Short mmCIF file of C-alpha atoms in Angstrom, two decimals:
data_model
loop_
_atom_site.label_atom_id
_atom_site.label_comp_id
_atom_site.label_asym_id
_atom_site.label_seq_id
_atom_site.Cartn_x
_atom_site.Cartn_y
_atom_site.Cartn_z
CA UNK A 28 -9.10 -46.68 22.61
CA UNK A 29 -6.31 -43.81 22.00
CA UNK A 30 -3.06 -45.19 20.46
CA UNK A 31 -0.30 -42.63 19.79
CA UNK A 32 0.54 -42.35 16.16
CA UNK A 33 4.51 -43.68 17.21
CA UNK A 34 2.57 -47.15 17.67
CA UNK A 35 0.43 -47.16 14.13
CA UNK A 36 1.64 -49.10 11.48
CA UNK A 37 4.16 -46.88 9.63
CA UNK A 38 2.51 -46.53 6.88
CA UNK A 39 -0.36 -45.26 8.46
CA UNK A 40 1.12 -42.53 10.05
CA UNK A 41 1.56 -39.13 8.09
CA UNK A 42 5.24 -38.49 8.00
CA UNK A 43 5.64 -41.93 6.90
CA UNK A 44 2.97 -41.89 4.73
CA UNK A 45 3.66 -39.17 2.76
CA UNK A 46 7.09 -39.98 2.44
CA UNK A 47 6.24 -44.18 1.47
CA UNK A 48 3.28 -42.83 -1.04
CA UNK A 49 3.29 -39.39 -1.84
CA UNK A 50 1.01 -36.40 -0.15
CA UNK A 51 -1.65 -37.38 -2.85
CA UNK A 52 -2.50 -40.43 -0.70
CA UNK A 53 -3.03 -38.41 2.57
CA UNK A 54 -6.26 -37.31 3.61
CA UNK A 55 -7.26 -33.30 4.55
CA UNK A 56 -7.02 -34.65 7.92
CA UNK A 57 -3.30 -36.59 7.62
CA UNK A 58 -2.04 -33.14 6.02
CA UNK A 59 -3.78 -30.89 8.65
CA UNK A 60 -1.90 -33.76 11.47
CA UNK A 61 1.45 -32.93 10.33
CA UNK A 62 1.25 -29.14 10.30
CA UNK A 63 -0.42 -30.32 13.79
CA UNK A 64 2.78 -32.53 14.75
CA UNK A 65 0.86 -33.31 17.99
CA UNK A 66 -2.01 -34.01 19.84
CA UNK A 67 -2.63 -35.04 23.18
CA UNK A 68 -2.46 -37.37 25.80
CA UNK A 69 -6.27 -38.65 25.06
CA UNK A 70 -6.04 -37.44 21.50
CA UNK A 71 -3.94 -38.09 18.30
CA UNK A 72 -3.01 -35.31 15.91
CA UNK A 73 -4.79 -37.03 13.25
CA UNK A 74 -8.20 -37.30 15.40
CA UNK A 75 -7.66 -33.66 16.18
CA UNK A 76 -7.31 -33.11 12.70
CA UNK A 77 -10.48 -34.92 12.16
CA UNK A 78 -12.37 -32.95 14.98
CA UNK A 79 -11.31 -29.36 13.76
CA UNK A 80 -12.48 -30.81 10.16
CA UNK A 81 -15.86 -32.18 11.10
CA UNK A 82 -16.45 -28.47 12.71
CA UNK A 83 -15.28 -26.81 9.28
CA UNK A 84 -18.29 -28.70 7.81
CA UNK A 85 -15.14 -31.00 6.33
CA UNK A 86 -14.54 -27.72 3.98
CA UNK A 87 -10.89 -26.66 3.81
CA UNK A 88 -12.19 -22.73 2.69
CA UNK A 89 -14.34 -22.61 5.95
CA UNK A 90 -11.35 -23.59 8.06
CA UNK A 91 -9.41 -20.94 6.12
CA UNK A 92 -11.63 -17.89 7.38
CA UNK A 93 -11.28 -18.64 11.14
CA UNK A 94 -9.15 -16.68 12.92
CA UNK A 95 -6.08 -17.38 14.86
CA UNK A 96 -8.65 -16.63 17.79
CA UNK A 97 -10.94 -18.27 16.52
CA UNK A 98 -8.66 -21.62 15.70
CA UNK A 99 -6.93 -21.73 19.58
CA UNK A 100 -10.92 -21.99 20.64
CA UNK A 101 -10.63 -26.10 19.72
CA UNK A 102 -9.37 -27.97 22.53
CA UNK A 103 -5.85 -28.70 22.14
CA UNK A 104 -4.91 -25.67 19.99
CA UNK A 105 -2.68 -22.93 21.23
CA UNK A 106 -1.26 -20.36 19.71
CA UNK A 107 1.62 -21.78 17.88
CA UNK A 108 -0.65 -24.38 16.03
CA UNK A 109 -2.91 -21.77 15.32
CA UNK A 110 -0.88 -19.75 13.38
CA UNK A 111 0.72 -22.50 11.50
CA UNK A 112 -2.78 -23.77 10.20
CA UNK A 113 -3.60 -20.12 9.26
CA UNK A 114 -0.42 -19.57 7.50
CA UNK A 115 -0.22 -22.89 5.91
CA UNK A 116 -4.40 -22.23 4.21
CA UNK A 117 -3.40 -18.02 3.38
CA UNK A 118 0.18 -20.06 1.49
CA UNK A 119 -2.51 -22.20 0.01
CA UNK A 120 -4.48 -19.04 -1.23
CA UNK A 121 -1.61 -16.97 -2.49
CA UNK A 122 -0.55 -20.33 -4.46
CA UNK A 123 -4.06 -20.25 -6.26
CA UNK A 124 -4.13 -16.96 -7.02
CA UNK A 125 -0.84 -17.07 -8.09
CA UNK A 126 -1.45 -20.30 -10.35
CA UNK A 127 -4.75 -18.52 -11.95
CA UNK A 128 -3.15 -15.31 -12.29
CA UNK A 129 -0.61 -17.02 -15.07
CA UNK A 130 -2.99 -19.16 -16.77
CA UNK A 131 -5.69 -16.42 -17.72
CA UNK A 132 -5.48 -13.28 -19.56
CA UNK A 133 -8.76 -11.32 -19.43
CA UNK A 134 -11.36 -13.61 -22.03
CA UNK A 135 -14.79 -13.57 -19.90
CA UNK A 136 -16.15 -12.73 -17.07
CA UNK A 137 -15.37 -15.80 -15.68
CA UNK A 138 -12.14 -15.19 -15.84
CA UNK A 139 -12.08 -12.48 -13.57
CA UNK A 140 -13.68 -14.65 -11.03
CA UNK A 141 -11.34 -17.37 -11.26
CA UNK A 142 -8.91 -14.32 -10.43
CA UNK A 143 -10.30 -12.09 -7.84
CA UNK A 144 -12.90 -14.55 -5.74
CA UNK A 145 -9.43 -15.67 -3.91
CA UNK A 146 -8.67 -12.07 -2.82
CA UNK A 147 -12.25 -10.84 -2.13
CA UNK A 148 -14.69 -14.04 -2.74
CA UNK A 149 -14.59 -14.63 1.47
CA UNK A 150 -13.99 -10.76 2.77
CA UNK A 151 -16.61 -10.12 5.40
CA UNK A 152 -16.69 -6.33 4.28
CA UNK A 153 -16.54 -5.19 0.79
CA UNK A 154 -13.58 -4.05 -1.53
CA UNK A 155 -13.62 -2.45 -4.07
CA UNK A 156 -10.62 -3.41 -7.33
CA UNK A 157 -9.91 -2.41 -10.54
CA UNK A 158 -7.96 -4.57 -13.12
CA UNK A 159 -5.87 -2.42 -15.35
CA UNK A 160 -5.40 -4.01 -19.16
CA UNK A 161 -3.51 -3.29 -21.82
CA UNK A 162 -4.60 -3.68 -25.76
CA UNK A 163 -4.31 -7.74 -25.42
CA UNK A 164 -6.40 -7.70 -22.33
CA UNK A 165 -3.68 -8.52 -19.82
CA UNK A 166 -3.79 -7.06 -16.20
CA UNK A 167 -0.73 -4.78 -16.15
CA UNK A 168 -1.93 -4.11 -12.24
CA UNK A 169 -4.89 -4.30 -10.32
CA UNK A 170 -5.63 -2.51 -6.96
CA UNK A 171 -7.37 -1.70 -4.24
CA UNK A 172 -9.28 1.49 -4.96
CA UNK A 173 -11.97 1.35 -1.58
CA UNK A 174 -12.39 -0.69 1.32
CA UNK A 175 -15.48 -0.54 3.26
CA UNK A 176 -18.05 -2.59 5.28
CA UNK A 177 -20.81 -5.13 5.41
CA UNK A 178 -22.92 -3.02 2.76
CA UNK A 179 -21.10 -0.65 0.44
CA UNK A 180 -17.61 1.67 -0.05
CA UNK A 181 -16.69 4.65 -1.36
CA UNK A 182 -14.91 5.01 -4.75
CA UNK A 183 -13.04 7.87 -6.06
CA UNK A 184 -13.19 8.55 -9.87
CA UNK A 185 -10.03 10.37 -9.59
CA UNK A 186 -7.61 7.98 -8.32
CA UNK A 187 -8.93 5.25 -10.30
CA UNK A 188 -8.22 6.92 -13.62
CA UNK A 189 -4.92 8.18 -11.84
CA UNK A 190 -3.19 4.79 -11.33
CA UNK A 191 -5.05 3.71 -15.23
CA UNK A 192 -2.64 6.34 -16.66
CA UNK A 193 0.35 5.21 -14.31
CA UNK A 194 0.36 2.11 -15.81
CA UNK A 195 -0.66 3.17 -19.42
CA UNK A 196 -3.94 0.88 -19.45
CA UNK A 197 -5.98 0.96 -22.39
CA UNK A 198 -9.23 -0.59 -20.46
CA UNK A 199 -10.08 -1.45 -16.97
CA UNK A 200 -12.13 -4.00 -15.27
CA UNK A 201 -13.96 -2.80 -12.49
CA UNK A 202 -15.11 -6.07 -9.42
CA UNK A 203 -16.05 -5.70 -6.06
CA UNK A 204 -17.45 -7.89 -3.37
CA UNK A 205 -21.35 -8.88 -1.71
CA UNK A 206 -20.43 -10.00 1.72
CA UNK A 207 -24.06 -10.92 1.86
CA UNK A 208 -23.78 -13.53 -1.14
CA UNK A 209 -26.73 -11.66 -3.15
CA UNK A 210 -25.87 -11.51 -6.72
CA UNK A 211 -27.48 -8.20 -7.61
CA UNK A 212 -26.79 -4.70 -8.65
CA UNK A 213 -27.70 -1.86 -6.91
CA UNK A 214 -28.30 1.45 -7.95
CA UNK A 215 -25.34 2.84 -6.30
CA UNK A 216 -23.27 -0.15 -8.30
CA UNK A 217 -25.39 0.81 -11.54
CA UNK A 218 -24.59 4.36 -11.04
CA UNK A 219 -20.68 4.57 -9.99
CA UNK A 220 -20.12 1.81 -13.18
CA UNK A 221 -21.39 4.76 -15.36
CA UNK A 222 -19.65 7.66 -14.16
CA UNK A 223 -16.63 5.60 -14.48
CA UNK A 224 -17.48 4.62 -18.19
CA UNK A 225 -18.32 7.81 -19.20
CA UNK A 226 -15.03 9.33 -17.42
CA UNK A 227 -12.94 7.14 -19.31
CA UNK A 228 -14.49 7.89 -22.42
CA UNK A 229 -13.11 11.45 -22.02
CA UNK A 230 -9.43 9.69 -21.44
CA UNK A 231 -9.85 7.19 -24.53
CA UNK A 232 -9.74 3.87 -21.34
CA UNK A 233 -12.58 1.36 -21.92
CA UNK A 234 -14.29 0.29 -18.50
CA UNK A 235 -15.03 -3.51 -19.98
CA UNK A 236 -16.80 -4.32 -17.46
CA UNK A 237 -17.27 -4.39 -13.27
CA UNK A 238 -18.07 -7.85 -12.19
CA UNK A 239 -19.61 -8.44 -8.85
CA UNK A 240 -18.32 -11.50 -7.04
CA UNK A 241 -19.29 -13.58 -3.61
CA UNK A 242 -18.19 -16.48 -2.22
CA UNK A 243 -19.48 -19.20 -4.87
CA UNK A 244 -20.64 -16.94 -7.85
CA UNK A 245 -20.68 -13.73 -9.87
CA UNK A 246 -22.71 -11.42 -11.77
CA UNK A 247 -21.13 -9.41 -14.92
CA UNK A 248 -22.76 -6.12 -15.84
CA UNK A 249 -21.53 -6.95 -19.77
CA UNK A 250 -22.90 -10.22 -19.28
CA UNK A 251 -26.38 -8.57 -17.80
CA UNK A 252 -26.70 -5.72 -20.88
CA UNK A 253 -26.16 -3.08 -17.88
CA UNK A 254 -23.17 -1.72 -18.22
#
């Protein structure tokens, strides 16, 4: 039987909750309820919560690549609490990048998953970024050099060795996306990586690497013995 959150026990409703112990103690669905603030008249905002959940296979990042379109298709969300769930998750993925963005400097490969699967881990076309370093192997910058589609983009050699200069970078990391999830080099990958290297050999700018990233892993050409 429906009961309206205003009849729960305080402490079991999500306002309350948070507020008696803390947003620690509420649940995905509890958090997702309050951005909610409603539901309807046969359904709270916490089951709604729960329903929009179980269809994100209970994974916050799944419900964070929907669309505001593709939100306002569960029953009971319009417009308005579309857009506040998808601005609430992209806050949520700034604040991560953000967080990993001050607590690494350039040591591994790793570390330039940590920092760029947030920005291009989830993309459903590929991008194509370069991190610009100085001599302690901090990212002075790091940009956007290509955007393209399901299976490849377009660099230009130029431009990337344009903005390294800009910003007076002594090396560059080079990382772009599979949309498809395979962790594997191609020959175009294998043979853009070189021409880079060998371009900033003639400008005294290390490439240290180009690291190839998907949704739950990566693949480093240092790592591999391939760059």
């Amino acid at each position: 039987m429906y009961t309206p959150i205003p009849q729960w026990a305080e402490d079991d409703r999500p306002r309350e909750k948070f507020l008696l112990k803390g947003k620690a103690a509420l649940s995905d669905a509890e958090l997702l309820a309050i951005l909610l603030g409603s539901g309807s008249r046969n359904e709270s905002a916490v089951q709604l919560a729960q329903r929009i959940l179980s269809q994100s296979q209970q994974n916050l990042n799944e419900l964070g690549k929907r669309t505001v379109v593709q939100l306002m298709e569960f029953k009971g969300i319009g417009e308005a609490k579309a857009i506040t769930i998808a601005a609430a998750l992209e806050l949520g993925r700034r604040r991560r990048q953000e967080e990993v963005q001050e607590r690494f400097k350039i040591s591994s490969s790793k570390s330039v998953f940590e920092i760029m699967q947030p920005i291009i881990g989830e993309l459903p076309h590929e991008e194509f970024w370069v991190l610009f370093l100085n001599n302690s192997n901090k990212i002075l910058h790091k940009e956007l050099m290509s955007k393209g589609g399901m299976t490849g983009t377009i660099v230009d050699i130029r431009l990337i060795f344009k903005s390294a200069l800009e910003y007076k970078a002594t090396s560059l990391i080079l990382t772009h996306n599979h949309p498809s999830g395979k962790l594997q080099a191609s020959d175009a990958d294998k043979e853009i990586t070189q021409r880079l290297k060998v371009a900033g050999q003639q400008l005294d700018i290390l490439v240290l690497d180009h690291v190839i990233i998907t949704e739950t892993g990566y693949l480093s050409f240092a790592d591999e013995g391939i760059l």
